[in-house]
Structure formats: structure tokens, C-alpha cells
Short mmCIF file of C-alpha atoms in Angstrom, two decimals:
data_model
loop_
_atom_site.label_atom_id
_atom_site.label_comp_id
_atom_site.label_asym_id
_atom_site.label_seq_id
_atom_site.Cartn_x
_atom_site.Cartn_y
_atom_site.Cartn_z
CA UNK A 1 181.16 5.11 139.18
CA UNK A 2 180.86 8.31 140.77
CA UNK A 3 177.67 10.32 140.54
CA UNK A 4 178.77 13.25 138.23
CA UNK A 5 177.12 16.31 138.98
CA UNK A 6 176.11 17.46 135.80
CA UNK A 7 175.04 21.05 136.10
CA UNK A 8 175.00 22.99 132.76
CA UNK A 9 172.59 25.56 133.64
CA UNK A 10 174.45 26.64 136.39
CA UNK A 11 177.33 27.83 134.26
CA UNK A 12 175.35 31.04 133.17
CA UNK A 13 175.75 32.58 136.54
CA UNK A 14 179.78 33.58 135.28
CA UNK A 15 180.60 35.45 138.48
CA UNK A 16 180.42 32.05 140.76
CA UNK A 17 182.13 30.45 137.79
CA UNK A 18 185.33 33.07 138.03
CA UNK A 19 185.34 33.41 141.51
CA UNK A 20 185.85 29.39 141.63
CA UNK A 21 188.11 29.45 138.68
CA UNK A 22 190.45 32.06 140.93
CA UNK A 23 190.22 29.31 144.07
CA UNK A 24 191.91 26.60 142.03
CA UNK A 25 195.25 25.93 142.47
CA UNK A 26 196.99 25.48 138.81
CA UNK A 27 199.05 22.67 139.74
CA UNK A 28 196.00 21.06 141.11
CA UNK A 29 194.24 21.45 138.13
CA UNK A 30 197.11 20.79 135.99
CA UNK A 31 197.65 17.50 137.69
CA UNK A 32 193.97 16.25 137.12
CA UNK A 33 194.07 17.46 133.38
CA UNK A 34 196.76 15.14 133.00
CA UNK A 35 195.31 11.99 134.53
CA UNK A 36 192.27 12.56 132.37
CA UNK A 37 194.53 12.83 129.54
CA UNK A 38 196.32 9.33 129.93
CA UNK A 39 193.25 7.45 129.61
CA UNK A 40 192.27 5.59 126.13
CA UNK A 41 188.96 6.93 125.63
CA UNK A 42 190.46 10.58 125.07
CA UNK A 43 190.14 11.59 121.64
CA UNK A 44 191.65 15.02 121.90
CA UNK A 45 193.80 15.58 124.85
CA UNK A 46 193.94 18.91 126.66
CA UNK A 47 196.36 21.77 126.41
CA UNK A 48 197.61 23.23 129.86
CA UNK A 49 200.21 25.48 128.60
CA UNK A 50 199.61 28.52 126.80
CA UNK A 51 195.71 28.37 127.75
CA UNK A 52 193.80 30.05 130.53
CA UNK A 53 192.34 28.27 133.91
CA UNK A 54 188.96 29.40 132.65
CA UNK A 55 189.84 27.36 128.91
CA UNK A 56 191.52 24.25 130.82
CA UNK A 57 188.14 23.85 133.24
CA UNK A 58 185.86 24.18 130.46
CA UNK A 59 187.63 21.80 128.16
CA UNK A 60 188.03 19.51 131.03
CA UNK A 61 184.22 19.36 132.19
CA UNK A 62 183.29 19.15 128.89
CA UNK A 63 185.19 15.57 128.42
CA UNK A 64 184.18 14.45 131.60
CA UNK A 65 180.56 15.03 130.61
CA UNK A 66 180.87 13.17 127.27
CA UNK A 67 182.43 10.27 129.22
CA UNK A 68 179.96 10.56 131.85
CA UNK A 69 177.37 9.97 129.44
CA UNK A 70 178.92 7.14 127.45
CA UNK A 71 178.95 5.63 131.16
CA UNK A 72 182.80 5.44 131.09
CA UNK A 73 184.35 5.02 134.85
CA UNK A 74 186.63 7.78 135.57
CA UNK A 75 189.31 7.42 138.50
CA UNK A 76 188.13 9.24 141.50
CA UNK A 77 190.88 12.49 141.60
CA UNK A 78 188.70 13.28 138.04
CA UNK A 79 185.40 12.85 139.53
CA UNK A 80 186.39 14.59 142.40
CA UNK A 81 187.70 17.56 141.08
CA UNK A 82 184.56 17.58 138.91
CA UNK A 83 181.87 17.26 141.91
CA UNK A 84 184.06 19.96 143.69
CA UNK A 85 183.91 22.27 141.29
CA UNK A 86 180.93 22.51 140.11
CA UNK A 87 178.77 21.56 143.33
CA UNK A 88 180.11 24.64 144.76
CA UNK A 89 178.82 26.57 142.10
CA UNK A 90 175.07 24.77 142.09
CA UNK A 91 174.81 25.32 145.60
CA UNK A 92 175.27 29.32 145.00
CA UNK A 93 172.13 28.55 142.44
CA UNK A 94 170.06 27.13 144.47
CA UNK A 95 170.39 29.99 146.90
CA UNK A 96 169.51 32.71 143.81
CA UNK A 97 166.41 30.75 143.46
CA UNK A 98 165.28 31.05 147.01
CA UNK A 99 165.90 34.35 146.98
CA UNK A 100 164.37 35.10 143.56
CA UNK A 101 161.12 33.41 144.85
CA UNK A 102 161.42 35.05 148.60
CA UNK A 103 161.42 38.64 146.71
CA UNK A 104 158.73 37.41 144.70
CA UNK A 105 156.76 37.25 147.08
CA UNK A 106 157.46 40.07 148.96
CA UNK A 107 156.67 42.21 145.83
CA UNK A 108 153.02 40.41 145.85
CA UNK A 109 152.15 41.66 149.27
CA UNK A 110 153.41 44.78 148.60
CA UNK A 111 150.92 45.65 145.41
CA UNK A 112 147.94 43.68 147.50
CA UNK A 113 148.76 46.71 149.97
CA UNK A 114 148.88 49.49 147.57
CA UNK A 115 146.69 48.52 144.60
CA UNK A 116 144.01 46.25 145.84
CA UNK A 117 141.70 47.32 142.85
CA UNK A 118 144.43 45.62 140.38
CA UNK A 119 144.90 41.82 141.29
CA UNK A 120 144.45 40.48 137.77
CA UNK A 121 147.87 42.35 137.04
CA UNK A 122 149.64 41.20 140.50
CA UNK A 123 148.38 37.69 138.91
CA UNK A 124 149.44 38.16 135.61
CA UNK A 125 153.03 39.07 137.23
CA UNK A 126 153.56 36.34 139.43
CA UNK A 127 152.63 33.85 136.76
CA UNK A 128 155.32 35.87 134.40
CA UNK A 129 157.72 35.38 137.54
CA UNK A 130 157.57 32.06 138.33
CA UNK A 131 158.00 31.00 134.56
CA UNK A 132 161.28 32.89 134.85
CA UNK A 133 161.96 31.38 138.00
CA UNK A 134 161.48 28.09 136.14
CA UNK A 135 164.70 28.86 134.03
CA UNK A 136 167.60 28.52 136.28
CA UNK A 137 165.41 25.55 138.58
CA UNK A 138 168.17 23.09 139.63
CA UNK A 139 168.71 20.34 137.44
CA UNK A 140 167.69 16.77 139.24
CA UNK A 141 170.85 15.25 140.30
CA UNK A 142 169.21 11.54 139.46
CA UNK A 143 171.49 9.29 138.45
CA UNK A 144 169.43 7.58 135.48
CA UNK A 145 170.20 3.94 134.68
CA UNK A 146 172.57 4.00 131.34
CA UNK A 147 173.21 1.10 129.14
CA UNK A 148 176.81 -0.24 128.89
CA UNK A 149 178.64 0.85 126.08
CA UNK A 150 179.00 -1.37 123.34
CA UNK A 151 182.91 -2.11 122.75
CA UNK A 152 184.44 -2.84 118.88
CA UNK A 153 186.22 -5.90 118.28
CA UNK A 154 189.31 -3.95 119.46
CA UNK A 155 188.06 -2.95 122.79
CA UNK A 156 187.29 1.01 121.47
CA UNK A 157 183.73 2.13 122.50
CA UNK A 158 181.78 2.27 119.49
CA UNK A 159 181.58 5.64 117.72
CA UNK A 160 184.66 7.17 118.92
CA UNK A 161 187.35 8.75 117.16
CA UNK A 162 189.55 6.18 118.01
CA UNK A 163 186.82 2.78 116.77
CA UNK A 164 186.44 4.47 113.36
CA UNK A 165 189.87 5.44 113.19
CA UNK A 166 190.70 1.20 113.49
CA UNK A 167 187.68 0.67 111.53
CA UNK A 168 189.20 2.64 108.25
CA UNK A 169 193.09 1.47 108.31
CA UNK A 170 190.88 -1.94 108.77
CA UNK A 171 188.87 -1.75 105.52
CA UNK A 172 191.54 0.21 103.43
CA UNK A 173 195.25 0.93 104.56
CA UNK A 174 195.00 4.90 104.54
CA UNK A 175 198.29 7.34 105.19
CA UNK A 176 197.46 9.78 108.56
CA UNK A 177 197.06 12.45 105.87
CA UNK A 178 194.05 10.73 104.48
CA UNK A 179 193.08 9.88 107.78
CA UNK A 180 192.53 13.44 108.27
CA UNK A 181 190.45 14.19 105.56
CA UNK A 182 187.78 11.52 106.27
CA UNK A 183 184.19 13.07 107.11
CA UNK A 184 184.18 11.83 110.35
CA UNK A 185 187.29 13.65 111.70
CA UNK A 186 186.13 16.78 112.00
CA UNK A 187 188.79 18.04 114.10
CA UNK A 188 191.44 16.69 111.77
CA UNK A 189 192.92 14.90 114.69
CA UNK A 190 195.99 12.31 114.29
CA UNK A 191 196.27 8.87 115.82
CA UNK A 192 200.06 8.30 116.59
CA UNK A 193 199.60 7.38 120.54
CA UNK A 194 196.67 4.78 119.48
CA UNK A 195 198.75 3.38 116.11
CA UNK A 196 201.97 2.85 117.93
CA UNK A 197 200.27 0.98 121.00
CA UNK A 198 198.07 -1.05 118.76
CA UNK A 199 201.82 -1.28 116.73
CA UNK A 200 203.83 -2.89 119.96
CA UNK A 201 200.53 -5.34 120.31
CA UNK A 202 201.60 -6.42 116.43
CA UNK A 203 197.88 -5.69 115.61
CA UNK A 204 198.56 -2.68 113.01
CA UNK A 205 201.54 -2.16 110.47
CA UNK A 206 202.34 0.06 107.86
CA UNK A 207 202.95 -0.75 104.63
CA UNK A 208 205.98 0.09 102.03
CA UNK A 209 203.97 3.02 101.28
CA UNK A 210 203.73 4.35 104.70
CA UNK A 211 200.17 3.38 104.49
CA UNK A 212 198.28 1.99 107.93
CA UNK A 213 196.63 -1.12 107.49
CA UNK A 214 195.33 -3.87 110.16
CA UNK A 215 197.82 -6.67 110.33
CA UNK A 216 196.06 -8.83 112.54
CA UNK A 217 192.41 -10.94 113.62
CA UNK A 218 190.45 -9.52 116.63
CA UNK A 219 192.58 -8.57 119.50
CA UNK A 220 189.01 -8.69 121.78
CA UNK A 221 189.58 -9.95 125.01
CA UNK A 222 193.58 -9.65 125.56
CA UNK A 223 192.53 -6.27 128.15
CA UNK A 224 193.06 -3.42 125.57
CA UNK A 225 190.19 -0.56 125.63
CA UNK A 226 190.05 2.49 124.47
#
């Protein structure tokens, strides 16, 4: 998979982040919203009309980051775009920080030269500098070992949407109304894409009360993943 250059801190320099929003091409970005949105794992796919470029880059980083850390492989236009983006942006960072700790130490000759009597408080201010400094330090760009996800016995990743969603029609067939007043969807999302392909599979049903219920055993190993 990809290294993912995962670079939260860097977002809080918004200039960089506007300029680059301005750079990208809307079909471009367009395009690559809607690859990400025809995979499985999506629980909550992306709007790209009506919405700003500045919405559809921060939704889309977002889910690539939550994948990223589930250790999902994306295909390589997503990671791409991703690693484009934002490495652009960290590189700006990493020149602030040189220059913040350049003028730093420019400053520190400068009171030597002027206040020689007072270097307990030229101290005291370079320690108070450096700890600032410290703040917007570039993130390590490590990529740390990850266990593999653990699958449900209908190829979902466990503890998404989309495995609990299975996982209640499973234990009691439930209406998509109900389904969106359980605790655990918190976004009140619906299910149609998921039901109807696990429906063509023969896996799922509904019942003479419109209710969705689990028609069949295991489906684990026949390719499906979501």
C-alpha cells in the first residue's frame, strides 16, 4: 500500500491549504472523489455537487485517513492525489520552521549585542521559542507496522457501519427506519447499495413486512468485502 502522508498539523497553515485548493482542477478532483466512492469500505459517500473544493478535499482526506489507518489498500489515483496534495503543503511547513528557528537565532545575537547584562532573559526567551517551535515540528512520516484488519463472517471489516449494519438485520429483521435509529448510526445513514448487493448474492431478503433479515449461512470466502 502506498505510504500515506498523513500530515494533520500542517493543515493549520490555511493560506498553503487555499492556495493548493485553487491549483486543483475540479474534474480532477471530481474524478478521484468518485473512485473513492465506489469502493465497499465507504460508509458515507461524498457529495461533489452543491459543495465547495475546500468541503470535497476535506471530506475526502478525511476518509482516506480513516482507511489508512484501518490499513485498507486504496488504488493508486487515491493515494496519489492524497500524497500530492498534501506533500506540497508539508513541504511549505517545513520551510516555516527553518525560518522560524533561523530568526530565532538571529534575534539571540542581536540582544547578546545590545543587552549583555540580561542573558537569563535572552535564555528564558529562546527556551519559550523553541517550545513554540516544537508545535508545528513535522510529523515523522514512519510508516508504523499495522495489524490486518479483522474481517466479519461477511467479508465487512469489523466495526464499520456496514459489519454492524449485517450484524443487526442478522440477529433481528429490522425495517431501514429502525435501522436508523440504532445507537450506533449516528449519522442516520441508509444501507440500500450494501442490501441490494448482498440481495443479488441471495444472502439477505426482506420479509412480508418489508423487514431485512439474513436469509443465508456465512458467505466468507466467495470474494465479497466491504
Amino acid at each position: 500500500m502506498f505510504q500515506l502522508l498523513i500530515i494533520k498539523e500542517r493543515r493549520k497553515i490555511m493560506a498553503t491549504f487555499l492556495e493548493k485548493v485553487k491549483e486543483v482542477k475540479l474534474t480532477e478532483l471530481k474524478d478521484v472523489i468518485k473512485s473513492l466512492n465506489s469502493l465497499e469500505v465507504i460508509e458515507e459517500k461524498i457529495r461533489t455537487v452543491g459543495v465547495t473544493k475546500e468541503d470535497m478535499i476535506t471530506k475526502f482526506s478525511l476518509e482516506v485517513e480513516r482507511l489508512s489507518e484501518v490499513n485498507i489498500d486504496l488504488p493508486e489515483d487515491i493515494s496519489g492525489f492524497y500524497n500530492a496534495f498534501w506533500g506540497d503543503i508539508e513541504d511549505t511547513v517545513e520551510i516555516v520552521v527553518s525560518r522560524e528557528k533561523s530568526s530565532i537565532k538571529k534575534k539571540e545575537k542581536t540582544s547578546d549585542k545590545k543587552a549583555p547584562k540580561k542573558k537569563e532573559k535572552v535564555k528564558k526567551k529562546k527556551e519559550e521559542k523553541k517550545e513554540s517551535s516544537k508545535k508545528i515540528e513535522p510529523v515523522s512520516h514512519k510508516k508504523e507496522k499495522k495489524d490486518k484488519p479483522l474481517y466479519d463472517d461477511f467479508g465487512f471489516v469489523k466495526g464499520t457501519k456496514n459489519s454492524l449494519f449485517v450484524s443487526s438485520i442478522k440477529k433481528k429483521p429490522k425495517t431501514m427506519k429502525q435501522i436508523k435509529e440504532e445507537l450506533w448510526n449516528d449519522k442516520q445513514s441508509t444501507f440500500y447499495d450494501v442490501f441490494n448487493k448482498l440481495k443479488e448474492k441471495g444472502i439477505v431478503d426482506y420479509d412480508e413486512n418489508k423487514r431485512m433479515f439474513v436469509t443465508a449461512p456465512s458467505p466468507k470466502g466467495d470474494g465479497f468485502q466491504g
